[in-house]
XYZ file of C-alpha atoms in Angstrom:
267
model
C 23.241 -4.645 41.414
C 25.663 -5.620 39.039
C 24.145 -6.037 35.154
C 25.082 -9.057 32.953
C 25.488 -8.359 29.280
C 26.553 -11.046 26.839
C 28.044 -10.534 23.522
C 24.660 -9.477 21.722
C 23.417 -7.206 24.125
C 26.567 -5.239 24.153
C 26.667 -4.795 20.501
C 22.884 -3.645 21.251
C 23.796 -1.245 24.310
C 26.304 0.190 22.041
C 24.017 0.749 19.042
C 21.326 1.984 21.442
C 24.136 4.990 22.360
C 25.171 5.593 18.610
C 21.789 6.289 18.049
C 20.807 8.451 20.991
C 24.247 10.359 20.521
C 23.284 11.276 16.614
C 19.849 11.772 16.458
C 18.271 15.179 15.700
C 14.414 14.129 15.373
C 12.645 12.530 18.290
C 10.235 10.500 15.999
C 13.383 8.620 14.397
C 15.096 8.333 17.497
C 12.202 6.277 18.801
C 11.586 4.581 15.721
C 15.362 3.616 15.715
C 15.760 2.585 19.191
C 13.294 -0.509 18.341
C 15.690 -3.324 16.890
C 18.494 -3.013 19.400
C 16.290 -2.558 22.014
C 14.676 -5.784 21.382
C 18.019 -7.478 20.841
C 18.978 -6.121 24.197
C 15.965 -7.370 26.224
C 15.637 -10.309 24.255
C 12.242 -9.453 23.353
C 10.107 -9.459 20.223
C 7.506 -6.410 19.799
C 8.060 -2.752 20.281
C 5.929 0.317 20.166
C 6.333 4.055 20.789
C 3.785 7.139 21.514
C 3.691 10.210 23.111
C 1.430 11.567 25.378
C -0.473 14.953 23.799
C -1.680 16.511 26.906
C -3.831 18.839 25.348
C -5.544 16.173 23.048
C -5.647 13.689 25.949
C -4.401 11.336 23.528
C -1.238 9.089 22.529
C 0.212 9.750 18.823
C 2.820 9.455 16.890
C 3.024 6.139 16.810
C 6.373 4.307 15.960
C 6.755 0.386 16.324
C 8.796 -2.850 15.011
C 6.846 -6.497 14.595
C 3.471 -4.708 15.860
C 0.565 -4.751 13.363
C -0.013 -1.079 12.326
C -3.835 -2.049 12.314
C -3.772 -3.546 15.904
C -2.243 -0.128 17.056
C -5.263 1.859 15.438
C -7.450 -0.698 17.320
C -5.855 0.467 20.446
C -5.905 3.897 19.520
C -9.772 3.736 19.296
C -11.087 1.248 21.630
C -8.614 -0.694 23.957
C -6.551 1.921 25.698
C -10.204 2.184 27.226
C -9.980 -1.024 28.834
C -6.029 -1.050 29.096
C -5.185 -1.553 32.784
C -1.442 -1.276 32.490
C -0.512 2.221 30.122
C -1.677 5.072 32.305
C -0.008 3.181 35.520
C 3.381 2.932 33.457
C 3.051 6.735 32.486
C 2.484 7.364 36.287
C 5.403 5.378 37.428
C 7.995 7.192 35.126
C 10.337 4.457 35.915
C 11.500 1.093 33.935
C 8.323 -1.546 35.138
C 7.440 -4.810 34.741
C 3.784 -5.279 33.565
C 3.500 -7.821 36.369
C 4.461 -5.183 38.749
C 1.369 -3.407 38.167
C -1.427 -6.134 37.302
C -0.754 -9.773 38.375
C -0.463 -12.259 35.907
C -3.626 -14.264 36.695
C -5.725 -11.072 36.122
C -4.262 -10.104 33.381
C -4.920 -12.813 31.185
C -8.623 -12.705 32.376
C -8.993 -9.257 31.073
C -10.239 -8.451 27.895
C -7.127 -6.409 26.806
C -5.231 -9.504 27.054
C -7.725 -12.258 25.720
C -8.486 -9.720 22.585
C -5.557 -7.156 21.869
C -2.438 -8.721 23.656
C -2.847 -12.624 23.321
C -3.354 -12.438 19.297
C -0.059 -10.331 18.994
C 1.824 -13.104 21.204
C 2.364 -10.053 23.791
C 2.686 -12.089 27.156
C 5.105 -10.294 29.121
C 5.654 -6.646 28.890
C 7.799 -3.710 30.044
C 7.928 -0.085 30.015
C 9.248 3.107 30.583
C 8.291 7.277 29.846
C 10.275 9.961 29.058
C 9.361 13.106 30.601
C 11.191 16.625 30.927
C 9.672 19.632 32.574
C 6.365 17.930 32.791
C 5.880 17.050 29.238
C 6.018 13.626 28.036
C 8.393 12.868 25.200
C 7.680 9.140 24.479
C 7.804 5.850 25.965
C 9.099 2.662 25.065
C 6.612 -0.706 25.311
C 8.464 -3.660 24.940
C 6.780 -7.446 24.934
C 7.971 -10.873 24.782
C 6.213 -13.992 23.707
C 5.275 -16.374 26.345
C 8.193 -19.096 26.007
C 10.662 -15.959 26.989
C 9.493 -15.557 30.446
C 8.939 -12.820 32.017
C 11.199 -9.462 32.596
C 13.673 -9.908 35.395
C 15.737 -7.612 37.538
C 18.260 -7.408 35.298
C 16.571 -7.014 32.367
C 14.698 -3.835 34.595
C 18.542 -2.312 35.430
C 19.616 -2.894 31.327
C 16.682 -0.726 30.870
C 17.281 1.664 33.511
C 20.732 2.421 32.163
C 19.492 3.201 28.580
C 16.310 5.059 29.917
C 18.554 8.285 30.919
C 20.896 8.161 27.227
C 17.559 8.302 25.636
C 15.867 10.744 27.865
C 18.931 13.360 27.521
C 18.835 13.058 23.639
C 15.127 13.583 23.451
C 15.367 16.627 25.838
C 18.324 17.898 23.961
C 16.199 17.243 20.730
C 13.122 18.930 22.062
C 15.127 21.921 23.515
C 16.714 22.732 19.831
C 13.554 22.446 18.054
C 11.868 25.013 20.486
C 14.719 27.330 20.235
C 14.510 26.605 16.296
C 10.815 27.651 15.819
C 11.087 30.203 18.342
C 13.514 32.360 15.993
C 11.515 31.767 13.214
C 8.251 33.353 14.805
C 10.566 36.750 14.528
C 10.178 36.970 10.512
C 7.659 34.113 10.462
C 4.808 36.639 9.543
C 6.738 37.977 6.502
C 7.736 35.174 5.195
C 4.812 32.747 5.616
C 2.240 34.029 2.575
C 5.444 32.934 -0.118
C 5.896 29.871 2.038
C 2.766 28.487 2.050
C 1.577 29.484 -1.274
C 4.007 27.037 -2.964
C 2.465 23.800 -1.436
C 0.986 21.636 -3.516
C -2.485 20.122 -2.815
C -0.926 17.031 -1.789
C 1.754 18.408 0.407
C -1.070 20.633 2.365
C -3.319 17.522 2.921
C 0.244 15.740 4.461
C 0.827 18.810 6.529
C -2.845 18.670 7.927
C -2.195 14.950 8.895
C 1.466 15.820 10.276
C -0.044 19.001 12.484
C -2.627 16.535 13.898
C -0.134 13.671 15.126
C -0.429 11.536 12.544
C 2.683 8.903 11.955
C 3.741 8.414 8.299
C 2.394 5.172 7.713
C -0.967 6.576 9.045
C -0.703 9.414 6.489
C 0.051 6.762 3.530
C -3.061 4.551 5.004
C -5.507 8.016 4.931
C -4.233 9.684 1.384
C -3.868 6.014 0.173
C -0.222 6.670 -1.269
C 2.896 4.861 -0.407
C 4.987 5.443 2.835
C 7.750 6.200 0.586
C 5.285 9.071 -1.134
C 4.970 10.702 2.322
C 8.563 10.689 3.423
C 9.229 12.486 0.339
C 6.349 15.282 0.716
C 7.574 15.547 4.767
C 11.014 16.162 3.477
C 9.771 18.833 0.704
C 7.387 20.116 3.866
C 10.571 20.750 5.910
C 12.605 22.532 3.139
C 9.686 25.182 2.470
C 9.183 25.457 6.458
C 12.810 25.825 6.808
C 13.371 23.422 9.734
C 15.943 20.649 9.790
C 13.484 17.676 11.074
C 9.987 16.202 11.449
C 9.632 17.336 15.093
C 10.535 20.745 14.134
C 7.998 20.969 11.399
C 5.049 19.882 13.945
C 6.082 22.531 16.172
C 6.218 25.223 13.409
C 2.912 24.270 11.874
C 1.448 24.467 15.833
C 2.958 27.867 15.732
C 1.014 28.572 12.556
C -2.181 26.998 13.496
C -4.190 30.285 13.863
C -3.170 31.613 10.869
C -5.310 31.629 7.696
C -2.524 31.060 5.189
C -1.609 28.041 7.369
C -2.921 25.677 4.536
C -4.197 27.614 1.782
C -7.050 26.575 -0.470
C -5.257 25.758 -4.153
C -6.778 26.607 -7.108
C -4.152 25.358 -9.474
């Protein structure tokens, strides 16, 4: 089927390709593609999460034009009554919400009435990214009622950009794994010097970062600004000897069993 793009969508497509080619951090990639994806698919809200197979929950949330408090509500409760997300994840291909649950059934559900409709999320499309059986994230895109449902052309556009983003996420994942493995050779020798230099605040940020908390959630928990969180995360990356947030989480995970991971500070 031929895919039709107007001028605005062509610009969005080019921007998505540029972001995918130049990204070195998977969380930043998933956040950066939000706005051009909304332009490409003429949509209104966007979110992306990563499924943690060990924790059995979604984490590392990024979003555009979605209420973060409501996203936390989804994590706490609505994911348990959400009839769509796990079905999207099983399909692993671009899928429209109405392909999973008929519109008349969805609008009668608690999930729609209490979570989707208050945020003007009426029509959804989603795709999950997997590499070697590991979930690298997803794209959750929604339209308001007046825009109408996604059609075959929209599915086709998302299907074209999906392998581009997947290739970038896979590339970043492999680079992070290689960097983490290289660091393990002398991590034991460097570790005491590295972590004893963390400030108490950096230790708090490191704990939350290691648990998969997004920067905005870290800011909320610690009562500090988003910019301050980004400042501390940048310092952590330098002290951990990594180049991006994803590699920092991987390094923290590798060191999680060590008593030196988050030292107690007396100063």
